[in-house]
Short mmCIF file of C-alpha atoms and ligand atoms in Angstrom, two decimals:
data_model
loop_
_atom_site.label_atom_id
_atom_site.label_comp_id
_atom_site.label_asym_id
_atom_site.label_seq_id
_atom_site.Cartn_x
_atom_site.Cartn_y
_atom_site.Cartn_z
CA MET A 1 -15.41 -5.59 -11.44
CA ILE A 2 -14.74 -5.99 -7.90
CA ILE A 3 -11.29 -7.01 -7.99
CA PHE A 4 -10.82 -7.22 -4.09
CA GLU A 5 -12.55 -7.97 -1.01
CA ALA A 6 -11.76 -7.20 2.76
CA ARG A 7 -15.01 -9.62 4.51
CA ASP A 8 -15.81 -8.85 8.44
CA LEU A 9 -12.02 -8.99 9.34
CA VAL A 10 -10.99 -8.78 13.09
CA LYS A 11 -7.61 -8.86 14.06
CA TYR A 12 -6.36 -9.43 18.34
CA PHE A 13 -3.14 -9.11 19.45
CA GLY A 14 -3.55 -11.15 22.73
CA GLY A 15 -6.70 -9.12 24.81
CA LEU A 16 -6.08 -6.15 22.64
CA SER A 17 -8.38 -5.70 19.18
CA ALA A 18 -6.63 -3.84 16.53
CA VAL A 19 -8.95 -4.77 13.71
CA ASN A 20 -12.51 -4.99 14.51
CA GLY A 21 -14.93 -5.77 11.41
CA VAL A 22 -13.25 -3.67 8.87
CA GLY A 23 -14.70 -4.65 5.26
CA PHE A 24 -14.94 -3.06 2.05
CA GLN A 25 -14.13 -3.41 -1.29
CA VAL A 26 -12.66 -2.02 -4.95
CA GLU A 27 -13.20 -2.03 -8.49
CA GLU A 28 -10.39 -3.05 -10.30
CA GLY A 29 -8.67 0.36 -11.62
CA GLU A 30 -9.43 2.33 -8.69
CA ILE A 31 -7.51 4.17 -5.83
CA PHE A 32 -9.01 3.43 -2.54
CA GLY A 33 -7.79 5.33 0.60
CA LEU A 34 -7.62 4.26 3.88
CA ILE A 35 -7.31 6.91 6.70
CA GLY A 36 -7.67 6.91 10.05
CA PRO A 37 -5.39 7.72 13.50
CA ASN A 38 -2.37 6.88 14.29
CA GLY A 39 -2.79 3.35 16.02
CA SER A 40 -6.19 3.04 14.41
CA GLY A 41 -5.42 -0.59 12.75
CA LYS A 42 -4.82 0.52 8.77
CA THR A 43 -1.20 -1.46 8.78
CA THR A 44 -2.34 -4.39 10.21
CA ILE A 45 -5.55 -4.97 7.53
CA PHE A 46 -2.74 -4.73 5.53
CA ASN A 47 -0.86 -7.36 7.04
CA LEU A 48 -4.20 -9.42 7.30
CA ILE A 49 -4.54 -8.59 3.82
CA ASN A 50 -1.13 -10.32 2.36
CA HIS A 51 -1.20 -12.86 5.51
CA TYR A 52 2.05 -11.26 7.89
CA TYR A 53 -0.70 -12.23 10.27
CA PRO A 54 -3.05 -14.41 10.37
CA LEU A 55 -6.78 -13.21 10.93
CA THR A 56 -8.61 -13.50 13.95
CA SER A 57 -11.16 -13.65 11.68
CA GLY A 58 -12.94 -12.75 8.69
CA ASP A 59 -11.82 -13.75 4.46
CA ILE A 60 -10.20 -11.95 2.38
CA PHE A 61 -11.31 -12.40 -1.62
CA PHE A 62 -8.84 -11.64 -4.90
CA LYS A 63 -11.03 -11.49 -8.29
CA GLN A 64 -13.67 -13.37 -6.21
CA GLU A 65 -11.82 -16.37 -4.97
CA LYS A 66 -10.72 -16.70 -1.39
CA ILE A 67 -7.55 -16.03 -0.25
CA THR A 68 -7.70 -15.56 3.65
CA ARG A 69 -5.38 -18.92 3.93
CA LEU A 70 -2.83 -18.30 1.50
CA THR A 71 0.61 -17.63 2.30
CA THR A 72 2.24 -13.83 1.85
CA HIS A 73 4.35 -15.72 -1.11
CA LYS A 74 1.77 -17.09 -2.17
CA ILE A 75 -0.52 -14.02 -2.18
CA CYS A 76 1.92 -11.52 -3.62
CA LYS A 77 2.02 -14.50 -6.77
CA LEU A 78 -1.40 -14.39 -7.15
CA GLY A 79 -0.91 -10.34 -8.14
CA ILE A 80 -1.37 -8.39 -4.47
CA ALA A 81 2.21 -6.77 -3.30
CA ARG A 82 2.15 -4.21 -0.67
CA THR A 83 4.99 -1.46 0.38
CA PHE A 84 5.89 -1.11 4.27
CA GLN A 85 5.50 2.00 6.19
CA VAL A 86 8.97 1.60 7.44
CA VAL A 87 10.86 0.93 4.46
CA LYS A 88 12.38 -2.12 3.93
CA PRO A 89 15.31 -2.57 1.95
CA LEU A 90 17.89 -5.25 1.87
CA ALA A 91 20.32 -2.40 2.74
CA ARG A 92 23.15 -3.62 1.33
CA MET A 93 22.34 -4.73 -1.95
CA THR A 94 22.30 -1.99 -4.48
CA VAL A 95 18.62 -0.27 -5.95
CA LEU A 96 19.26 -2.87 -8.93
CA ASP A 97 20.10 -5.67 -7.03
CA ASN A 98 16.96 -4.90 -4.65
CA VAL A 99 14.27 -5.09 -7.37
CA ILE A 100 16.10 -7.98 -9.38
CA ALA A 101 14.65 -10.09 -6.08
CA SER A 102 11.57 -8.85 -6.06
CA ALA A 103 11.57 -9.11 -10.40
CA PHE A 104 12.16 -13.03 -9.53
CA CYS A 105 8.71 -13.27 -8.00
CA ARG A 106 7.31 -13.93 -11.41
CA GLU A 107 10.53 -14.12 -13.89
CA ASN A 108 12.32 -17.16 -13.67
CA ALA A 109 15.83 -16.57 -15.05
CA LEU A 110 18.35 -13.99 -14.68
CA LYS A 111 18.53 -12.22 -17.91
CA GLU A 112 14.64 -11.20 -17.39
CA ALA A 113 13.89 -10.28 -13.76
CA ARG A 114 17.39 -7.77 -14.40
CA LYS A 115 15.44 -6.66 -17.56
CA PHE A 116 12.16 -6.51 -16.04
CA ALA A 117 14.09 -4.72 -12.81
CA LEU A 118 15.95 -2.40 -15.47
CA GLU A 119 12.20 -1.09 -17.15
CA THR A 120 10.30 -0.74 -13.40
CA ILE A 121 13.82 1.04 -11.91
CA GLU A 122 13.59 3.75 -15.16
CA PHE A 123 9.40 3.73 -15.06
CA CYS A 124 10.18 4.69 -10.96
CA GLY A 125 12.50 7.60 -12.25
CA LEU A 126 15.05 5.34 -10.23
CA GLU A 127 17.94 4.98 -13.44
CA SER A 128 20.15 7.93 -11.84
CA TYR A 129 20.53 5.56 -8.78
CA GLN A 130 20.58 1.87 -9.45
CA SER A 131 24.07 0.97 -8.71
CA GLN A 132 23.96 2.86 -5.33
CA VAL A 133 23.30 0.99 -2.02
CA ALA A 134 19.76 0.88 -0.75
CA LYS A 135 21.23 2.17 2.87
CA SER A 136 22.49 5.13 1.04
CA LEU A 137 19.96 6.78 -0.54
CA PRO A 138 18.08 9.15 1.40
CA ILE A 139 14.41 8.71 2.73
CA GLY A 140 12.37 10.18 -0.47
CA LEU A 141 14.41 7.56 -2.66
CA ARG A 142 14.28 4.98 -0.64
CA LYS A 143 10.67 4.98 -0.79
CA ARG A 144 10.50 5.22 -4.21
CA LEU A 145 12.49 1.77 -4.08
CA GLU A 146 9.77 0.57 -2.05
CA ILE A 147 7.80 1.62 -4.73
CA ALA A 148 9.90 -0.19 -6.87
CA ARG A 149 10.42 -3.33 -5.13
CA ALA A 150 6.88 -3.37 -5.14
CA LEU A 151 6.40 -2.94 -8.91
CA ALA A 152 8.59 -5.59 -9.86
CA THR A 153 6.58 -8.80 -9.07
CA ARG A 154 3.93 -6.99 -11.54
CA PRO A 155 0.85 -7.04 -9.20
CA GLU A 156 -2.47 -6.31 -10.23
CA VAL A 157 -3.58 -4.78 -6.99
CA LEU A 158 -0.90 -2.62 -5.15
CA LEU A 159 -0.99 -1.79 -1.94
CA LEU A 160 1.03 1.80 -0.75
CA ASP A 161 1.34 2.06 3.28
CA GLU A 162 2.30 5.70 3.83
CA THR A 163 4.56 5.90 1.10
CA CYS A 164 4.38 9.71 1.55
CA ALA A 165 5.23 10.16 5.16
CA GLY A 166 8.67 12.32 5.57
CA LEU A 167 8.95 13.74 2.46
CA ASN A 168 8.82 17.32 1.41
CA PRO A 169 6.41 18.80 -0.60
CA LYS A 170 8.24 18.37 -3.97
CA GLU A 171 8.80 15.06 -2.79
CA VAL A 172 5.13 14.06 -2.13
CA ASN A 173 4.83 15.69 -5.58
CA GLN A 174 6.27 13.17 -7.44
CA ALA A 175 5.36 10.51 -5.93
CA ILE A 176 1.43 11.64 -6.14
CA ASP A 177 2.31 11.62 -10.36
CA LEU A 178 4.36 8.22 -9.92
CA ILE A 179 1.17 6.36 -7.68
CA GLN A 180 -1.35 7.79 -10.83
CA LYS A 181 1.30 6.62 -13.54
CA ILE A 182 0.77 3.37 -11.70
CA ASN A 183 -2.47 3.62 -11.80
CA ARG A 184 -2.79 4.16 -15.63
CA GLN A 185 -1.37 1.24 -16.25
CA GLY A 186 -3.72 -0.66 -15.03
CA VAL A 187 -2.99 -1.30 -11.44
CA THR A 188 -5.84 -0.91 -8.73
CA ILE A 189 -4.33 0.69 -5.97
CA ILE A 190 -5.10 0.25 -1.91
CA ILE A 191 -3.17 3.56 -0.04
CA ILE A 192 -2.78 4.34 2.96
CA GLU A 193 -1.79 7.97 3.43
CA HIS A 194 -1.93 10.75 6.24
CA ILE A 195 -1.36 13.83 4.01
CA MET A 196 -4.41 14.70 3.95
CA LYS A 197 -3.74 16.63 0.42
CA VAL A 198 -2.44 13.17 -1.02
CA ILE A 199 -5.69 10.95 -0.18
CA MET A 200 -7.99 13.61 -1.03
CA THR A 201 -6.68 14.12 -4.62
CA ILE A 202 -5.43 10.77 -5.99
CA SER A 203 -8.57 8.71 -4.28
CA LYS A 204 -11.65 7.76 -6.03
CA ARG A 205 -13.33 6.11 -2.69
CA ILE A 206 -12.59 6.47 0.87
CA LEU A 207 -12.75 3.85 3.85
CA ALA A 208 -12.29 5.80 7.48
CA ILE A 209 -11.17 3.75 10.43
CA ASN A 210 -10.69 4.82 14.27
CA HIS A 211 -9.98 2.32 16.83
CA GLY A 212 -10.22 -0.89 14.50
CA LYS A 213 -14.08 -0.21 13.23
CA PRO A 214 -15.21 1.44 10.23
CA ILE A 215 -16.76 4.89 10.45
CA ALA A 216 -17.06 6.14 7.00
CA GLU A 217 -17.26 5.44 3.92
CA GLY A 218 -17.90 7.35 0.43
CA THR A 219 -16.01 9.87 -1.59
CA PRO A 220 -13.31 12.13 -0.75
CA GLU A 221 -16.44 14.65 -0.28
CA GLU A 222 -18.31 13.12 1.79
CA VAL A 223 -16.02 11.00 4.25
CA SER A 224 -14.61 14.58 4.79
CA ARG A 225 -17.75 16.42 5.95
CA ASN A 226 -18.36 13.50 7.78
CA PRO A 227 -18.75 14.16 11.24
CA GLN A 228 -17.45 11.18 12.94
CA VAL A 229 -14.15 11.70 10.00
CA ILE A 230 -13.78 15.35 11.42
CA GLU A 231 -13.96 14.70 14.68
CA ALA A 232 -11.01 11.42 14.92
CA TYR A 233 -9.16 11.85 12.05
CA LEU A 234 -9.30 15.78 10.57
CA GLY A 235 -9.93 17.51 14.12
CA GLU A 236 -6.19 15.80 15.36
CA GLU A 237 -4.91 16.40 11.91
CA TYR A 238 -5.91 20.47 12.34
CA ALA A 239 -5.45 20.64 15.16
CA GLN A 240 -2.02 19.02 14.70
CA GLY A 241 -1.97 21.85 12.12
CA GLN A 242 -2.30 24.79 14.74
P1 LIG B 301 -1.85 2.35 12.24
O1 LIG B 301 -1.04 1.98 11.41
O2 LIG B 301 -3.50 2.52 11.81
O3 LIG B 301 -1.10 3.32 12.75
P2 LIG B 301 -1.67 -0.12 13.58
O4 LIG B 301 -2.22 -0.81 12.53
O5 LIG B 301 0.00 -0.42 13.30
O6 LIG B 301 -2.25 0.96 13.45
O7 LIG B 301 -1.75 -0.56 14.88
C1 LIG B 301 -3.25 -1.15 15.27
C2 LIG B 301 -3.06 -1.21 16.73
O8 LIG B 301 -2.08 -2.80 16.80
C3 LIG B 301 -2.37 -0.49 17.59
O9 LIG B 301 -2.63 -0.17 18.90
C4 LIG B 301 -1.10 -1.65 17.96
O10 LIG B 301 0.36 -0.83 18.54
C5 LIG B 301 -1.38 -2.32 17.73
N1 LIG B 301 -0.74 -3.74 16.35
C6 LIG B 301 0.16 -3.45 15.80
N2 LIG B 301 1.01 -4.38 15.50
C7 LIG B 301 1.31 -4.89 16.79
C8 LIG B 301 1.53 -6.40 16.99
N3 LIG B 301 2.66 -7.14 16.37
N4 LIG B 301 1.55 -6.84 18.54
C9 LIG B 301 1.01 -6.27 18.99
N5 LIG B 301 -0.43 -5.20 18.97
C10 LIG B 301 0.41 -4.87 17.38
MG1 LIG B 302 0.75 2.61 10.11
#
């Protein structure tokens, strides 16, 4: 079943088109990757999906239902959660309180919200840090907290924006494990990731964009062989590695 569809998304900021004709469908239960060079419009696509920004044109469907004009809060309540590339925890609050705040998306009472928050914290391996203030955490743990906060809203579709950026290789492997564990629970994942190892390892299908436009879609093997992708993205990546 197609759980999510973006159809012909267009977003202009003033005269600049950040996203221009991007469409894709995501099957329930899959991990769908989104790649592209810096500034190609990836984060903007997430901002359009959860209506952080209004679309210039295009439509978004969740379980065949049009959600294009719903508010950010309603979209979260429907079951689509996202993390931010630049993590946005409630800095002065503890890890536990941060996750409780998110759990209130679905729970009405503190007792239930707290219970589910604690389960989520344990699921994400953050139990030893639950009383720490969010801003005191190193980046790797803040990224994990960001995932925990999104998960505490009980999403069916989870949007991950560069969850592995800034992590060391060990933390990257832990993040891959966590993402796969979340997926095994039945959560469909759309992931933006710059680290090729991550995106190629975990995605079932990938959409590559450049200058806000789709340039290739397919399995990781197909996309990584595509000449336009190599030129626009892998070339840049390889060049950086040299
Ligand atoms: P990516 O996540 O692929 O690096 P972004 O989606 O963040 O790219 O940005 C795509 C383009 O849109 C960039 O040129 C960026 O400067 C522009 N952009 C993003 N957000 C805004 C905004 N709020 N106002 C104006 N321009 C923006
Ligand atoms: Mg981005």
